[in-house]
């Protein structure tokens, strides 16, 4: 109505507000690149430049070029607290977690699975057991783990017929995304599509697969 002026739209003013918002977001990102490392540095319980004690031993082993130098796994077993404070974020696949981070060595605050529709349940469990909490990010409209399709068809001849046993026990979910969805864990829908400059590029998928929620 006239009181709230809902029928009036100032395009130039709206463009200025949006531009200011984008600029502030960029400034925030730039500030966080300095702020987050500074706070992590301040929270350390040791002097990373020390040449004596446990820190000194780690520095020596990291700089050693001897054939008997410790592996990454060995270093994590021996110096879990120092390494987790030096590198609080680990970027690795589930198989690397099993290979380099022995169970019980480091307890993470949070594990995040990205593209979770591609991660098998059995591969994800180990990483989940090393963390206090888990966030599973993925798209149930995407294909399940690629090797699953071929493994199910392995050994079948062209004339073989696969019959469904209605009395069989329920099968475990193929991906960790499917498993957590079926388990009824809290869900948050991400509806903002940001990869297309023109919405027509996502329009078909939005209507056909996402019920117009994007």
XYZ file of C-alpha atoms in Angstrom:
214
model
C 0.000 0.000 0.000
C 0.906 3.691 0.065
C 2.077 3.509 3.683
C 4.717 0.826 3.094
C 5.389 1.737 -0.544
C 5.513 -1.875 -1.644
C 4.675 -0.775 -5.174
C 7.795 1.392 -5.464
C 11.128 -0.136 -6.491
C 14.285 1.921 -6.910
C 16.549 -0.128 -9.144
C 19.570 2.147 -8.789
C 19.326 2.148 -4.999
C 18.956 -1.640 -4.959
C 22.018 -2.027 -7.190
C 24.004 0.184 -4.799
C 22.922 -1.912 -1.806
C 23.892 -5.142 -3.581
C 27.257 -3.733 -4.687
C 27.985 -2.576 -1.132
C 27.064 -5.990 0.224
C 29.385 -7.740 -2.250
C 32.218 -5.348 -1.370
C 31.763 -5.942 2.371
C 31.799 -9.709 1.823
C 35.107 -9.400 -0.047
C 36.561 -7.262 2.756
C 35.438 -9.805 5.328
C 37.070 -12.662 3.429
C 40.330 -10.695 3.171
C 40.321 -9.907 6.910
C 39.619 -13.525 7.857
C 42.718 -14.666 5.944
C 44.772 -12.769 8.511
C 42.515 -13.104 11.548
C 42.049 -16.876 11.593
C 45.777 -17.769 11.311
C 46.592 -15.132 13.960
C 44.125 -16.609 16.422
C 45.364 -20.130 15.760
C 48.929 -18.951 16.340
C 47.973 -17.272 19.619
C 46.239 -20.421 20.872
C 49.337 -22.621 20.516
C 50.613 -24.072 23.752
C 54.220 -24.221 22.573
C 56.887 -22.197 20.799
C 57.161 -23.560 17.262
C 60.640 -22.041 16.895
C 62.057 -23.956 19.876
C 65.140 -26.071 19.194
C 64.900 -28.125 22.395
C 62.411 -30.550 23.881
C 59.577 -32.201 21.984
C 59.236 -29.365 19.490
C 62.968 -29.458 18.816
C 62.823 -33.205 18.235
C 60.001 -32.749 15.726
C 61.921 -29.985 13.920
C 64.952 -32.271 13.704
C 62.957 -35.166 12.286
C 61.181 -32.958 9.753
C 64.498 -31.579 8.477
C 66.259 -34.939 8.484
C 67.363 -36.265 5.104
C 68.461 -39.607 6.475
C 67.056 -42.784 4.997
C 65.574 -43.737 8.366
C 63.528 -40.547 8.701
C 60.063 -41.048 10.176
C 57.005 -41.377 7.948
C 54.024 -39.047 8.263
C 52.155 -41.775 10.135
C 55.028 -42.252 12.583
C 55.269 -38.507 13.199
C 51.552 -38.254 13.940
C 51.809 -41.135 16.397
C 54.734 -39.491 18.204
C 53.651 -35.845 18.067
C 49.845 -35.763 17.754
C 49.250 -32.650 19.889
C 51.940 -30.549 18.229
C 51.033 -31.549 14.683
C 47.302 -30.946 15.253
C 48.083 -27.444 16.546
C 50.531 -26.686 13.746
C 48.067 -27.912 11.098
C 44.589 -27.830 12.654
C 42.888 -28.530 9.301
C 43.562 -31.781 7.449
C 42.463 -31.999 3.804
C 42.432 -35.664 2.797
C 40.309 -38.482 1.460
C 38.997 -41.295 3.698
C 41.696 -43.690 2.502
C 44.415 -41.185 3.423
C 42.883 -40.756 6.882
C 43.230 -44.495 7.452
C 46.774 -44.499 6.074
C 48.242 -41.452 7.826
C 46.143 -40.872 10.983
C 46.137 -43.980 13.208
C 42.991 -44.460 15.276
C 43.381 -42.814 18.683
C 46.233 -40.512 17.647
C 44.269 -37.320 16.873
C 40.653 -36.538 17.790
C 39.258 -33.916 15.413
C 36.515 -31.469 16.359
C 34.737 -31.877 13.035
C 34.942 -34.017 9.907
C 33.269 -32.748 6.733
C 32.482 -35.087 3.843
C 32.087 -33.204 0.564
C 30.566 -34.899 -2.499
C 29.266 -37.472 -0.019
C 27.194 -39.267 -2.645
C 30.515 -40.607 -3.953
C 31.827 -41.866 -0.579
C 31.064 -45.409 0.502
C 29.809 -46.031 4.032
C 32.675 -48.381 4.848
C 35.203 -45.767 3.718
C 33.614 -42.998 5.782
C 33.240 -44.786 9.120
C 36.943 -44.599 9.995
C 37.095 -40.828 9.573
C 33.858 -40.395 11.541
C 35.333 -42.372 14.426
C 38.239 -39.919 14.632
C 35.974 -36.884 15.101
C 33.618 -35.375 17.674
C 31.062 -34.335 15.034
C 30.350 -34.806 11.344
C 28.825 -32.783 8.509
C 27.847 -34.711 5.386
C 27.488 -32.577 2.245
C 26.181 -34.007 -0.993
C 23.460 -34.208 -3.592
C 21.153 -37.222 -3.555
C 20.306 -36.500 -7.210
C 23.859 -37.380 -8.224
C 25.146 -40.840 -9.061
C 26.132 -43.161 -6.182
C 29.754 -44.386 -5.937
C 30.813 -45.269 -9.464
C 32.290 -48.701 -8.714
C 29.035 -49.853 -7.119
C 27.271 -50.337 -10.443
C 29.966 -52.501 -11.965
C 30.480 -54.591 -8.827
C 26.774 -55.479 -8.673
C 26.803 -56.631 -12.304
C 30.087 -58.519 -12.088
C 29.708 -62.165 -13.057
C 26.221 -61.832 -14.560
C 25.623 -63.239 -18.013
C 23.320 -61.645 -20.569
C 20.611 -64.250 -19.936
C 20.754 -64.047 -16.119
C 17.703 -62.656 -14.354
C 17.989 -60.876 -10.986
C 14.941 -61.484 -8.774
C 14.132 -59.317 -5.762
C 13.626 -61.270 -2.526
C 10.923 -59.435 -0.624
C 11.834 -61.291 2.575
C 15.511 -60.375 2.429
C 17.008 -58.097 5.036
C 17.318 -54.404 4.064
C 20.561 -53.637 2.325
C 22.956 -51.091 3.764
C 23.030 -47.763 1.967
C 25.715 -47.453 -0.682
C 26.958 -43.925 0.120
C 27.417 -42.156 3.430
C 24.995 -39.476 2.193
C 22.263 -42.041 1.611
C 22.994 -43.655 4.982
C 22.673 -40.474 7.036
C 19.512 -39.426 5.173
C 17.899 -42.805 5.879
C 19.045 -42.565 9.507
C 16.961 -39.430 9.973
C 19.772 -37.098 10.997
C 19.024 -33.335 10.947
C 19.156 -31.930 7.416
C 19.738 -28.486 5.947
C 18.784 -27.813 2.341
C 21.187 -25.626 0.355
C 19.035 -23.915 -2.262
C 21.325 -21.199 -3.627
C 22.772 -22.106 -7.031
C 25.793 -19.911 -7.695
C 27.627 -21.508 -10.628
C 25.534 -20.144 -13.487
C 25.538 -16.512 -14.571
C 22.184 -17.060 -16.278
C 19.488 -19.002 -14.425
C 18.365 -20.681 -17.647
C 21.405 -22.978 -17.305
C 20.008 -24.532 -14.133
C 16.326 -24.031 -14.941
C 15.700 -27.514 -16.378
C 17.397 -29.319 -13.497
C 15.635 -27.061 -11.021
C 12.233 -28.019 -12.400
C 12.954 -31.677 -13.213
C 14.961 -32.727 -10.159
C 14.709 -30.113 -7.399
C 10.965 -29.325 -7.388
C 11.726 -25.682 -8.205
C 13.386 -25.101 -4.822
C 16.628 -23.633 -6.164
